[in-house]
Amino acid sequence: YQDHLPLDRLRRRFLRTHNVGLAESTLSDWCIRLGEMLQPIVDLIHRSVLAAHVMQFDATYIKMQDRGHANNMRNCHLFCKLGDGRFVFFAFRLAHNKAVVKELLEEREGYVVADAHPHYDVVFDTSDAKCIEVGCWAHARRPFYESLNGGDMRAAIGVKYIKKRNKIETKATTAEMSCEQRQTLRRTESEPVLRDMKQWVDTNLPNMVPGNDMYEALRYANKHWRSLNRFVEDGRLPLNNGAVERIFRHIAIGRRNMLFFGSRRAGECSANIYSVLATCHVNGVNPRDYLQDVLLKLAGGWPQDRMHELLPHAWA
């Protein structure tokens, strides 16, 4: 899971380098058992994510073997929740729809950083919503750059505003500002830039032809302006969802190598393993050392009331 090696490739490597013959089904059973053993730790990771001040949320597709679908395959999804940059929880689901999103976020109260996928409206745009939407500026920026690269020089103004705001964030990072100092900087320097940009958006959007890149860039910014400005409220809020997207890069590499999960159970156990390994990664913990120690503790009957000691950051 760390090096994204399919089980067949691992089987051949064991045979070639150690002269050990292992059935692919045996390796598969080991992975399933590992995912099940890690469940108590994964449950704690999930509770930590739900209790975090900032949660980041996104999804990526993954294939699963299913005899009832065309080519014996169906598209499923791995949903990722990142809590305060320290806890990573993956959930495997057969679909990506409003019901799934509602189920995954119904226990969350507070900030949720996400892109503007229409399925997320079910947790953000209701009268009893407990999730507070924080927009992703990477998604807002992309159509302006695409429009500019397509030759529409009007987009250069939008790009200029975004670069100016980014420089303010860079200033805060370079100066190693506290969250309180960053929030003050955002209110004094970023807010005026955002006001000017909103005025420019409001002036130009009515004059655009629906359907072209520039229209889509302005429409997106206008529609999601409130959530895109949420970062000014709190110095701990990120400007984009890049942290989750970087975690997904590892999933993408594995997806190209292993191609698919063999069953729903395999997907769910894999999500558990990904949760623990990714949490190790963001906390600077060597996953091999961690698993070698923690699996023995779990197998030895580690007490439930001390399970929090086995979370990667506490174990370190």
PDB file of C-alpha atoms in Angstrom:
ATOM      1  CA  TYR A   1       0.000   0.000   0.000  1.00  0.00           C
ATOM      2  CA  GLN A   2       2.932   2.361   0.568  1.00  0.00           C
ATOM      3  CA  ASP A   3       4.769   1.421  -2.627  1.00  0.00           C
ATOM      4  CA  HIS A   4       1.627   0.632  -4.644  1.00  0.00           C
ATOM      5  CA  LEU A   5       2.612  -2.921  -5.600  1.00  0.00           C
ATOM      6  CA  PRO A   6      -0.131  -5.271  -6.844  1.00  0.00           C
ATOM      7  CA  LEU A   7      -0.311  -8.585  -4.982  1.00  0.00           C
ATOM      8  CA  ASP A   8       0.752 -10.577  -8.043  1.00  0.00           C
ATOM      9  CA  ARG A   9       3.897  -8.474  -8.323  1.00  0.00           C
ATOM     10  CA  LEU A  10       4.608  -8.990  -4.616  1.00  0.00           C
ATOM     11  CA  ARG A  11       4.056 -12.735  -5.011  1.00  0.00           C
ATOM     12  CA  ARG A  12       6.615 -12.902  -7.827  1.00  0.00           C
ATOM     13  CA  ARG A  13       9.066 -10.758  -5.850  1.00  0.00           C
ATOM     14  CA  PHE A  14       8.901 -13.075  -2.817  1.00  0.00           C
ATOM     15  CA  LEU A  15       9.541 -16.056  -5.090  1.00  0.00           C
ATOM     16  CA  ARG A  16      12.394 -14.368  -6.959  1.00  0.00           C
ATOM     17  CA  THR A  17      14.257 -12.781  -4.043  1.00  0.00           C
ATOM     18  CA  HIS A  18      13.487 -15.154  -1.154  1.00  0.00           C
ATOM     19  CA  ASN A  19      12.463 -18.374  -2.931  1.00  0.00           C
ATOM     20  CA  VAL A  20       9.212 -18.237  -0.954  1.00  0.00           C
ATOM     21  CA  GLY A  21       6.085 -19.352  -2.741  1.00  0.00           C
ATOM     22  CA  LEU A  22       2.952 -17.506  -1.604  1.00  0.00           C
ATOM     23  CA  ALA A  23      -0.480 -17.789  -3.134  1.00  0.00           C
ATOM     24  CA  GLU A  24      -2.055 -14.511  -4.201  1.00  0.00           C
ATOM     25  CA  SER A  25      -5.135 -15.479  -2.166  1.00  0.00           C
ATOM     26  CA  THR A  26      -2.931 -15.764   0.944  1.00  0.00           C
ATOM     27  CA  LEU A  27      -1.571 -12.256   0.434  1.00  0.00           C
ATOM     28  CA  SER A  28      -5.115 -11.016  -0.106  1.00  0.00           C
ATOM     29  CA  ASP A  29      -6.295 -12.657   3.122  1.00  0.00           C
ATOM     30  CA  TRP A  30      -3.417 -11.002   4.988  1.00  0.00           C
ATOM     31  CA  CYS A  31      -4.453  -7.569   3.681  1.00  0.00           C
ATOM     32  CA  ILE A  32      -8.073  -8.178   4.703  1.00  0.00           C
ATOM     33  CA  ARG A  33      -6.973  -9.302   8.176  1.00  0.00           C
ATOM     34  CA  LEU A  34      -4.714  -6.262   8.530  1.00  0.00           C
ATOM     35  CA  GLY A  35      -7.554  -3.910   7.635  1.00  0.00           C
ATOM     36  CA  GLU A  36      -9.793  -5.580  10.204  1.00  0.00           C
ATOM     37  CA  MET A  37      -7.155  -5.494  12.956  1.00  0.00           C
ATOM     38  CA  LEU A  38      -6.650  -1.773  12.439  1.00  0.00           C
ATOM     39  CA  GLN A  39     -10.370  -0.974  12.849  1.00  0.00           C
ATOM     40  CA  PRO A  40     -10.114   0.312  16.482  1.00  0.00           C
ATOM     41  CA  ILE A  41      -7.347   2.736  15.499  1.00  0.00           C
ATOM     42  CA  VAL A  42      -9.228   3.824  12.371  1.00  0.00           C
ATOM     43  CA  ASP A  43     -12.335   4.509  14.482  1.00  0.00           C
ATOM     44  CA  LEU A  44     -10.242   6.736  16.768  1.00  0.00           C
ATOM     45  CA  ILE A  45      -8.732   8.523  13.759  1.00  0.00           C
ATOM     46  CA  HIS A  46     -12.233   9.175  12.456  1.00  0.00           C
ATOM     47  CA  ARG A  47     -13.433  10.583  15.784  1.00  0.00           C
ATOM     48  CA  SER A  48     -10.363  12.831  15.856  1.00  0.00           C
ATOM     49  CA  VAL A  49     -11.178  14.084  12.354  1.00  0.00           C
ATOM     50  CA  LEU A  50     -14.786  14.843  13.309  1.00  0.00           C
ATOM     51  CA  ALA A  51     -13.598  16.768  16.390  1.00  0.00           C
ATOM     52  CA  ALA A  52     -10.954  18.754  14.473  1.00  0.00           C
ATOM     53  CA  HIS A  53     -11.244  22.529  14.132  1.00  0.00           C
ATOM     54  CA  VAL A  54     -10.812  22.264  10.350  1.00  0.00           C
ATOM     55  CA  MET A  55     -11.863  19.296   8.231  1.00  0.00           C
ATOM     56  CA  GLN A  56     -10.891  18.990   4.578  1.00  0.00           C
ATOM     57  CA  PHE A  57     -13.011  16.729   2.375  1.00  0.00           C
ATOM     58  CA  ASP A  58     -12.738  15.303  -1.140  1.00  0.00           C
ATOM     59  CA  ALA A  59     -13.256  12.116  -3.140  1.00  0.00           C
ATOM     60  CA  THR A  60     -11.561  10.163  -5.920  1.00  0.00           C
ATOM     61  CA  TYR A  61     -12.756   7.245  -7.982  1.00  0.00           C
ATOM     62  CA  ILE A  62     -11.461   3.682  -7.748  1.00  0.00           C
ATOM     63  CA  LYS A  63     -12.569   0.580  -9.657  1.00  0.00           C
ATOM     64  CA  MET A  64     -14.016  -2.548  -8.064  1.00  0.00           C
ATOM     65  CA  GLN A  65     -14.613  -5.976  -9.592  1.00  0.00           C
ATOM     66  CA  ASP A  66     -18.342  -6.594  -9.966  1.00  0.00           C
ATOM     67  CA  ARG A  67     -19.824  -9.332 -12.153  1.00  0.00           C
ATOM     68  CA  GLY A  68     -23.098  -7.439 -12.416  1.00  0.00           C
ATOM     69  CA  HIS A  69     -21.597  -4.531 -14.392  1.00  0.00           C
ATOM     70  CA  ALA A  70     -20.177  -4.064 -17.874  1.00  0.00           C
ATOM     71  CA  ASN A  71     -16.670  -5.489 -18.255  1.00  0.00           C
ATOM     72  CA  ASN A  72     -17.093  -6.914 -14.733  1.00  0.00           C
ATOM     73  CA  MET A  73     -16.064  -3.538 -13.284  1.00  0.00           C
ATOM     74  CA  ARG A  74     -17.776  -0.608 -11.611  1.00  0.00           C
ATOM     75  CA  ASN A  75     -16.548   2.808 -10.535  1.00  0.00           C
ATOM     76  CA  CYS A  76     -16.504   3.274  -6.765  1.00  0.00           C
ATOM     77  CA  HIS A  77     -15.057   6.054  -4.630  1.00  0.00           C
ATOM     78  CA  LEU A  78     -12.619   6.698  -1.818  1.00  0.00           C
ATOM     79  CA  PHE A  79     -13.642   9.683   0.291  1.00  0.00           C
ATOM     80  CA  CYS A  80     -10.950  11.398   2.331  1.00  0.00           C
ATOM     81  CA  LYS A  81     -11.412  13.464   5.491  1.00  0.00           C
ATOM     82  CA  LEU A  82      -8.363  15.336   6.769  1.00  0.00           C
ATOM     83  CA  GLY A  83      -8.598  16.779  10.285  1.00  0.00           C
ATOM     84  CA  ASP A  84      -6.337  19.690  11.263  1.00  0.00           C
ATOM     85  CA  GLY A  85      -3.656  18.304   8.953  1.00  0.00           C
ATOM     86  CA  ARG A  86      -2.933  15.490  11.456  1.00  0.00           C
ATOM     87  CA  PHE A  87      -5.591  12.815  11.026  1.00  0.00           C
ATOM     88  CA  VAL A  88      -6.511  11.166   7.726  1.00  0.00           C
ATOM     89  CA  PHE A  89      -9.612   9.016   7.364  1.00  0.00           C
ATOM     90  CA  PHE A  90     -10.633   7.183   4.189  1.00  0.00           C
ATOM     91  CA  ALA A  91     -14.096   5.766   3.531  1.00  0.00           C
ATOM     92  CA  PHE A  92     -14.842   3.385   0.657  1.00  0.00           C
ATOM     93  CA  ARG A  93     -18.272   3.778  -0.939  1.00  0.00           C
ATOM     94  CA  LEU A  94     -19.916   2.244  -3.996  1.00  0.00           C
ATOM     95  CA  ALA A  95     -21.283   5.599  -5.186  1.00  0.00           C
ATOM     96  CA  HIS A  96     -20.767   9.344  -5.025  1.00  0.00           C
ATOM     97  CA  ASN A  97     -24.132  11.010  -4.484  1.00  0.00           C
ATOM     98  CA  LYS A  98     -25.939  13.302  -2.057  1.00  0.00           C
ATOM     99  CA  ALA A  99     -27.023  10.446   0.196  1.00  0.00           C
ATOM    100  CA  VAL A 100     -23.425   9.245   0.602  1.00  0.00           C
ATOM    101  CA  VAL A 101     -22.117  12.762   1.258  1.00  0.00           C
ATOM    102  CA  LYS A 102     -24.852  13.361   3.843  1.00  0.00           C
ATOM    103  CA  GLU A 103     -24.020  10.082   5.586  1.00  0.00           C
ATOM    104  CA  LEU A 104     -20.295  10.847   5.663  1.00  0.00           C
ATOM    105  CA  LEU A 105     -20.700  14.396   6.997  1.00  0.00           C
ATOM    106  CA  GLU A 106     -23.823  14.171   9.149  1.00  0.00           C
ATOM    107  CA  GLU A 107     -21.758  13.935  12.364  1.00  0.00           C
ATOM    108  CA  ARG A 108     -19.543  16.887  11.492  1.00  0.00           C
ATOM    109  CA  GLU A 109     -20.064  20.295  13.057  1.00  0.00           C
ATOM    110  CA  GLY A 110     -17.821  23.174  12.002  1.00  0.00           C
ATOM    111  CA  TYR A 111     -15.599  24.139   9.101  1.00  0.00           C
ATOM    112  CA  VAL A 112     -15.381  21.826   6.084  1.00  0.00           C
ATOM    113  CA  VAL A 113     -13.020  22.736   3.237  1.00  0.00           C
ATOM    114  CA  ALA A 114     -14.285  21.312  -0.050  1.00  0.00           C
ATOM    115  CA  ASP A 115     -14.673  22.038  -3.726  1.00  0.00           C
ATOM    116  CA  ALA A 116     -18.064  23.162  -4.976  1.00  0.00           C
ATOM    117  CA  HIS A 117     -19.379  19.757  -6.047  1.00  0.00           C
ATOM    118  CA  PRO A 118     -23.185  19.932  -6.330  1.00  0.00           C
ATOM    119  CA  HIS A 119     -23.585  16.855  -4.091  1.00  0.00           C
ATOM    120  CA  TYR A 120     -22.137  18.833  -1.175  1.00  0.00           C
ATOM    121  CA  ASP A 121     -25.082  21.237  -1.155  1.00  0.00           C
ATOM    122  CA  VAL A 122     -26.986  18.706   0.937  1.00  0.00           C
ATOM    123  CA  VAL A 123     -24.788  19.480   3.970  1.00  0.00           C
ATOM    124  CA  PHE A 124     -24.068  23.174   3.320  1.00  0.00           C
ATOM    125  CA  ASP A 125     -27.214  24.740   1.876  1.00  0.00           C
ATOM    126  CA  THR A 126     -29.916  23.681   4.316  1.00  0.00           C
ATOM    127  CA  SER A 127     -31.605  25.547   7.142  1.00  0.00           C
ATOM    128  CA  ASP A 128     -30.252  23.119   9.753  1.00  0.00           C
ATOM    129  CA  ALA A 129     -26.740  22.805   8.292  1.00  0.00           C
ATOM    130  CA  LYS A 130     -24.042  22.092  10.880  1.00  0.00           C
ATOM    131  CA  CYS A 131     -21.179  22.120   8.360  1.00  0.00           C
ATOM    132  CA  ILE A 132     -19.688  25.512   7.496  1.00  0.00           C
ATOM    133  CA  GLU A 133     -18.464  25.560   3.909  1.00  0.00           C
ATOM    134  CA  VAL A 134     -14.942  26.829   3.210  1.00  0.00           C
ATOM    135  CA  GLY A 135     -14.319  27.305  -0.510  1.00  0.00           C
ATOM    136  CA  CYS A 136     -11.260  26.132  -2.398  1.00  0.00           C
ATOM    137  CA  TRP A 137      -9.393  28.927  -4.186  1.00  0.00           C
ATOM    138  CA  ALA A 138      -7.512  26.406  -6.336  1.00  0.00           C
ATOM    139  CA  HIS A 139     -10.822  25.558  -8.021  1.00  0.00           C
ATOM    140  CA  ALA A 140     -11.726  29.248  -8.345  1.00  0.00           C
ATOM    141  CA  ARG A 141      -8.312  30.109  -9.801  1.00  0.00           C
ATOM    142  CA  ARG A 142      -8.175  27.316 -12.397  1.00  0.00           C
ATOM    143  CA  PRO A 143     -10.782  28.692 -14.877  1.00  0.00           C
ATOM    144  CA  PHE A 144      -9.108  32.120 -14.874  1.00  0.00           C
ATOM    145  CA  TYR A 145      -5.768  30.550 -15.818  1.00  0.00           C
ATOM    146  CA  GLU A 146      -7.440  28.358 -18.442  1.00  0.00           C
ATOM    147  CA  SER A 147      -9.172  31.377 -19.920  1.00  0.00           C
ATOM    148  CA  LEU A 148      -5.906  33.347 -19.949  1.00  0.00           C
ATOM    149  CA  ASN A 149      -4.027  30.455 -21.555  1.00  0.00           C
ATOM    150  CA  GLY A 150      -6.791  30.310 -24.139  1.00  0.00           C
ATOM    151  CA  GLY A 151      -5.987  33.877 -25.169  1.00  0.00           C
ATOM    152  CA  ASP A 152      -8.619  35.866 -23.272  1.00  0.00           C
ATOM    153  CA  MET A 153      -6.551  38.673 -21.775  1.00  0.00           C
ATOM    154  CA  ARG A 154      -9.473  39.878 -19.641  1.00  0.00           C
ATOM    155  CA  ALA A 155      -8.707  36.967 -17.306  1.00  0.00           C
ATOM    156  CA  ALA A 156      -5.340  38.562 -16.488  1.00  0.00           C
ATOM    157  CA  ILE A 157      -7.137  40.924 -14.103  1.00  0.00           C
ATOM    158  CA  GLY A 158      -8.604  38.018 -12.133  1.00  0.00           C
ATOM    159  CA  VAL A 159      -5.215  36.310 -12.060  1.00  0.00           C
ATOM    160  CA  LYS A 160      -3.661  39.547 -10.780  1.00  0.00           C
ATOM    161  CA  TYR A 161      -6.085  39.740  -7.839  1.00  0.00           C
ATOM    162  CA  ILE A 162      -5.449  36.097  -6.926  1.00  0.00           C
ATOM    163  CA  LYS A 163      -1.665  36.530  -7.108  1.00  0.00           C
ATOM    164  CA  LYS A 164      -1.876  39.610  -4.918  1.00  0.00           C
ATOM    165  CA  ARG A 165      -3.827  37.669  -2.299  1.00  0.00           C
ATOM    166  CA  ASN A 166      -1.364  34.766  -2.520  1.00  0.00           C
ATOM    167  CA  LYS A 167       1.543  37.129  -1.825  1.00  0.00           C
ATOM    168  CA  ILE A 168      -0.160  38.177   1.402  1.00  0.00           C
ATOM    169  CA  GLU A 169      -0.396  34.531   2.472  1.00  0.00           C
ATOM    170  CA  THR A 170       3.243  33.981   1.550  1.00  0.00           C
ATOM    171  CA  LYS A 171       4.172  36.936   3.738  1.00  0.00           C
ATOM    172  CA  ALA A 172       2.397  35.311   6.694  1.00  0.00           C
ATOM    173  CA  THR A 173       4.075  31.964   6.084  1.00  0.00           C
ATOM    174  CA  THR A 174       7.540  33.452   5.651  1.00  0.00           C
ATOM    175  CA  ALA A 175       7.166  35.426   8.870  1.00  0.00           C
ATOM    176  CA  GLU A 176       5.929  32.269  10.650  1.00  0.00           C
ATOM    177  CA  MET A 177       2.918  34.153  11.921  1.00  0.00           C
ATOM    178  CA  SER A 178       0.600  32.653  14.530  1.00  0.00           C
ATOM    179  CA  CYS A 179      -3.003  31.903  13.575  1.00  0.00           C
ATOM    180  CA  GLU A 180      -4.121  35.114  15.291  1.00  0.00           C
ATOM    181  CA  GLN A 181      -1.523  37.197  13.432  1.00  0.00           C
ATOM    182  CA  ARG A 182      -2.470  35.554  10.127  1.00  0.00           C
ATOM    183  CA  GLN A 183      -6.132  36.322  10.739  1.00  0.00           C
ATOM    184  CA  THR A 184      -5.312  39.984  11.448  1.00  0.00           C
ATOM    185  CA  LEU A 185      -3.222  40.176   8.257  1.00  0.00           C
ATOM    186  CA  ARG A 186      -6.052  38.665   6.234  1.00  0.00           C
ATOM    187  CA  ARG A 187      -8.545  41.203   7.566  1.00  0.00           C
ATOM    188  CA  THR A 188      -6.292  44.211   7.024  1.00  0.00           C
ATOM    189  CA  GLU A 189      -4.674  43.265   3.681  1.00  0.00           C
ATOM    190  CA  SER A 190      -6.576  40.409   2.027  1.00  0.00           C
ATOM    191  CA  GLU A 191     -10.075  41.773   2.591  1.00  0.00           C
ATOM    192  CA  PRO A 192      -9.498  44.964   0.547  1.00  0.00           C
ATOM    193  CA  VAL A 193      -8.133  42.875  -2.346  1.00  0.00           C
ATOM    194  CA  LEU A 194     -11.184  40.620  -2.175  1.00  0.00           C
ATOM    195  CA  ARG A 195     -13.556  43.620  -2.178  1.00  0.00           C
ATOM    196  CA  ASP A 196     -11.895  45.007  -5.299  1.00  0.00           C
ATOM    197  CA  MET A 197     -12.052  41.608  -6.998  1.00  0.00           C
ATOM    198  CA  LYS A 198     -15.763  41.201  -6.147  1.00  0.00           C
ATOM    199  CA  GLN A 199     -16.535  44.601  -7.606  1.00  0.00           C
ATOM    200  CA  TRP A 200     -14.699  43.612 -10.797  1.00  0.00           C
ATOM    201  CA  VAL A 201     -16.605  40.302 -10.955  1.00  0.00           C
ATOM    202  CA  ASP A 202     -19.979  42.013 -10.444  1.00  0.00           C
ATOM    203  CA  THR A 203     -19.207  44.611 -13.130  1.00  0.00           C
ATOM    204  CA  ASN A 204     -18.063  42.171 -15.791  1.00  0.00           C
ATOM    205  CA  LEU A 205     -20.220  39.074 -15.299  1.00  0.00           C
ATOM    206  CA  PRO A 206     -23.404  40.590 -16.838  1.00  0.00           C
ATOM    207  CA  ASN A 207     -21.443  41.453 -19.998  1.00  0.00           C
ATOM    208  CA  MET A 208     -20.105  37.936 -20.610  1.00  0.00           C
ATOM    209  CA  VAL A 209     -21.499  35.441 -23.100  1.00  0.00           C
ATOM    210  CA  PRO A 210     -22.650  32.333 -21.200  1.00  0.00           C
ATOM    211  CA  GLY A 211     -20.634  29.255 -21.984  1.00  0.00           C
ATOM    212  CA  ASN A 212     -17.169  30.675 -22.640  1.00  0.00           C
ATOM    213  CA  ASP A 213     -14.251  30.184 -20.232  1.00  0.00           C
ATOM    214  CA  MET A 214     -14.262  33.741 -18.926  1.00  0.00           C
ATOM    215  CA  TYR A 215     -17.964  33.585 -18.153  1.00  0.00           C
ATOM    216  CA  GLU A 216     -17.496  30.304 -16.258  1.00  0.00           C
ATOM    217  CA  ALA A 217     -14.591  31.749 -14.252  1.00  0.00           C
ATOM    218  CA  LEU A 218     -16.597  34.812 -13.194  1.00  0.00           C
ATOM    219  CA  ARG A 219     -19.765  32.793 -12.570  1.00  0.00           C
ATOM    220  CA  TYR A 220     -17.923  30.334 -10.307  1.00  0.00           C
ATOM    221  CA  ALA A 221     -16.317  33.134  -8.294  1.00  0.00           C
ATOM    222  CA  ASN A 222     -19.636  34.954  -7.934  1.00  0.00           C
ATOM    223  CA  LYS A 223     -21.660  31.872  -6.985  1.00  0.00           C
ATOM    224  CA  HIS A 224     -19.217  30.701  -4.324  1.00  0.00           C
ATOM    225  CA  TRP A 225     -17.964  34.074  -3.121  1.00  0.00           C
ATOM    226  CA  ARG A 226     -19.160  33.645   0.455  1.00  0.00           C
ATOM    227  CA  SER A 227     -17.391  30.309   0.978  1.00  0.00           C
ATOM    228  CA  LEU A 228     -14.285  31.539  -0.869  1.00  0.00           C
ATOM    229  CA  ASN A 229     -14.031  34.439   1.582  1.00  0.00           C
ATOM    230  CA  ARG A 230     -14.477  32.248   4.646  1.00  0.00           C
ATOM    231  CA  PHE A 231     -10.708  31.988   5.187  1.00  0.00           C
ATOM    232  CA  VAL A 232     -10.662  35.608   6.368  1.00  0.00           C
ATOM    233  CA  GLU A 233     -12.673  34.591   9.455  1.00  0.00           C
ATOM    234  CA  ASP A 234     -10.015  32.305  10.914  1.00  0.00           C
ATOM    235  CA  GLY A 235      -6.242  32.160  10.553  1.00  0.00           C
ATOM    236  CA  ARG A 236      -6.342  28.353  10.741  1.00  0.00           C
ATOM    237  CA  LEU A 237      -8.398  27.960   7.576  1.00  0.00           C
ATOM    238  CA  PRO A 238      -6.466  27.027   4.407  1.00  0.00           C
ATOM    239  CA  LEU A 239      -7.066  28.818   1.130  1.00  0.00           C
ATOM    240  CA  ASN A 240      -7.519  25.587  -0.797  1.00  0.00           C
ATOM    241  CA  ASN A 241      -7.908  21.845  -0.494  1.00  0.00           C
ATOM    242  CA  GLY A 242      -4.405  21.086  -1.731  1.00  0.00           C
ATOM    243  CA  ALA A 243      -3.486  18.967   1.305  1.00  0.00           C
ATOM    244  CA  VAL A 244      -6.141  16.359   0.456  1.00  0.00           C
ATOM    245  CA  GLU A 245      -5.280  16.458  -3.230  1.00  0.00           C
ATOM    246  CA  ARG A 246      -1.645  15.699  -2.370  1.00  0.00           C
ATOM    247  CA  ILE A 247      -2.797  12.691  -0.332  1.00  0.00           C
ATOM    248  CA  PHE A 248      -4.833  11.535  -3.337  1.00  0.00           C
ATOM    249  CA  ARG A 249      -1.703  11.474  -5.499  1.00  0.00           C
ATOM    250  CA  HIS A 250      -0.678   8.306  -3.663  1.00  0.00           C
ATOM    251  CA  ILE A 251      -4.075   6.765  -4.393  1.00  0.00           C
ATOM    252  CA  ALA A 252      -3.708   7.670  -8.056  1.00  0.00           C
ATOM    253  CA  ILE A 253      -0.348   5.875  -8.291  1.00  0.00           C
ATOM    254  CA  GLY A 254      -1.840   2.776  -6.681  1.00  0.00           C
ATOM    255  CA  ARG A 255      -4.840   2.975  -8.993  1.00  0.00           C
ATOM    256  CA  ARG A 256      -2.605   2.812 -12.045  1.00  0.00           C
ATOM    257  CA  ASN A 257      -0.705  -0.170 -10.642  1.00  0.00           C
ATOM    258  CA  MET A 258      -3.288  -2.356  -8.932  1.00  0.00           C
ATOM    259  CA  LEU A 259      -6.158  -1.338 -11.262  1.00  0.00           C
ATOM    260  CA  PHE A 260      -9.070  -2.402  -9.021  1.00  0.00           C
ATOM    261  CA  PHE A 261     -10.323  -3.835  -5.717  1.00  0.00           C
ATOM    262  CA  GLY A 262     -11.618  -7.395  -5.811  1.00  0.00           C
ATOM    263  CA  SER A 263     -14.657  -6.813  -3.591  1.00  0.00           C
ATOM    264  CA  ARG A 264     -16.435  -4.324  -1.364  1.00  0.00           C
ATOM    265  CA  ARG A 265     -14.793  -5.901   1.685  1.00  0.00           C
ATOM    266  CA  ALA A 266     -11.372  -5.416   0.068  1.00  0.00           C
ATOM    267  CA  GLY A 267     -12.188  -1.761  -0.586  1.00  0.00           C
ATOM    268  CA  GLU A 268     -13.279  -1.158   3.001  1.00  0.00           C
ATOM    269  CA  CYS A 269     -10.222  -2.880   4.490  1.00  0.00           C
ATOM    270  CA  SER A 270      -7.982  -1.005   2.069  1.00  0.00           C
ATOM    271  CA  ALA A 271      -9.569   2.269   3.205  1.00  0.00           C
ATOM    272  CA  ASN A 272      -8.599   1.353   6.787  1.00  0.00           C
ATOM    273  CA  ILE A 273      -5.023   0.653   5.758  1.00  0.00           C
ATOM    274  CA  TYR A 274      -4.815   3.867   3.729  1.00  0.00           C
ATOM    275  CA  SER A 275      -6.183   5.793   6.740  1.00  0.00           C
ATOM    276  CA  VAL A 276      -3.433   4.539   9.057  1.00  0.00           C
ATOM    277  CA  LEU A 277      -0.604   4.881   6.537  1.00  0.00           C
ATOM    278  CA  ALA A 278      -1.642   8.401   5.500  1.00  0.00           C
ATOM    279  CA  THR A 279      -1.962   9.471   9.149  1.00  0.00           C
ATOM    280  CA  CYS A 280       1.540   8.084   9.752  1.00  0.00           C
ATOM    281  CA  HIS A 281       2.794  10.061   6.758  1.00  0.00           C
ATOM    282  CA  VAL A 282       1.378  13.450   7.812  1.00  0.00           C
ATOM    283  CA  ASN A 283       2.795  12.916  11.333  1.00  0.00           C
ATOM    284  CA  GLY A 284       6.277  11.916  10.112  1.00  0.00           C
ATOM    285  CA  VAL A 285       5.956   8.357  11.435  1.00  0.00           C
ATOM    286  CA  ASN A 286       7.708   5.437   9.723  1.00  0.00           C
ATOM    287  CA  PRO A 287       4.785   3.126   8.818  1.00  0.00           C
ATOM    288  CA  ARG A 288       6.871  -0.059   8.938  1.00  0.00           C
ATOM    289  CA  ASP A 289       8.139   0.642  12.464  1.00  0.00           C
ATOM    290  CA  TYR A 290       4.659   1.697  13.523  1.00  0.00           C
ATOM    291  CA  LEU A 291       2.865  -1.397  12.203  1.00  0.00           C
ATOM    292  CA  GLN A 292       5.498  -3.830  13.461  1.00  0.00           C
ATOM    293  CA  ASP A 293       4.964  -2.525  16.988  1.00  0.00           C
ATOM    294  CA  VAL A 294       1.254  -1.710  16.969  1.00  0.00           C
ATOM    295  CA  LEU A 295       0.050  -4.948  15.340  1.00  0.00           C
ATOM    296  CA  LEU A 296       1.762  -6.971  18.064  1.00  0.00           C
ATOM    297  CA  LYS A 297       0.125  -4.793  20.709  1.00  0.00           C
ATOM    298  CA  LEU A 298      -3.311  -5.215  19.114  1.00  0.00           C
ATOM    299  CA  ALA A 299      -2.840  -8.981  18.737  1.00  0.00           C
ATOM    300  CA  GLY A 300      -1.784  -9.147  22.400  1.00  0.00           C
ATOM    301  CA  GLY A 301      -5.055  -7.643  23.598  1.00  0.00           C
ATOM    302  CA  TRP A 302      -4.154  -3.980  24.029  1.00  0.00           C
ATOM    303  CA  PRO A 303      -6.730  -2.425  26.409  1.00  0.00           C
ATOM    304  CA  GLN A 304      -9.508  -0.408  24.794  1.00  0.00           C
ATOM    305  CA  ASP A 305      -9.165   2.478  27.249  1.00  0.00           C
ATOM    306  CA  ARG A 306      -5.532   2.960  26.147  1.00  0.00           C
ATOM    307  CA  MET A 307      -6.191   2.703  22.405  1.00  0.00           C
ATOM    308  CA  HIS A 308      -5.552   6.447  21.984  1.00  0.00           C
ATOM    309  CA  GLU A 309      -1.884   5.769  22.819  1.00  0.00           C
ATOM    310  CA  LEU A 310      -1.604   3.862  19.533  1.00  0.00           C
ATOM    311  CA  LEU A 311      -2.636   6.784  17.326  1.00  0.00           C
ATOM    312  CA  PRO A 312       0.415   7.574  15.144  1.00  0.00           C
ATOM    313  CA  HIS A 313       1.149  11.017  16.648  1.00  0.00           C
ATOM    314  CA  ALA A 314       0.845   9.674  20.220  1.00  0.00           C
ATOM    315  CA  TRP A 315       2.820   6.526  19.426  1.00  0.00           C
ATOM    316  CA  ALA A 316       5.661   8.687  18.078  1.00  0.00           C
TER     317      ALA A 316
END
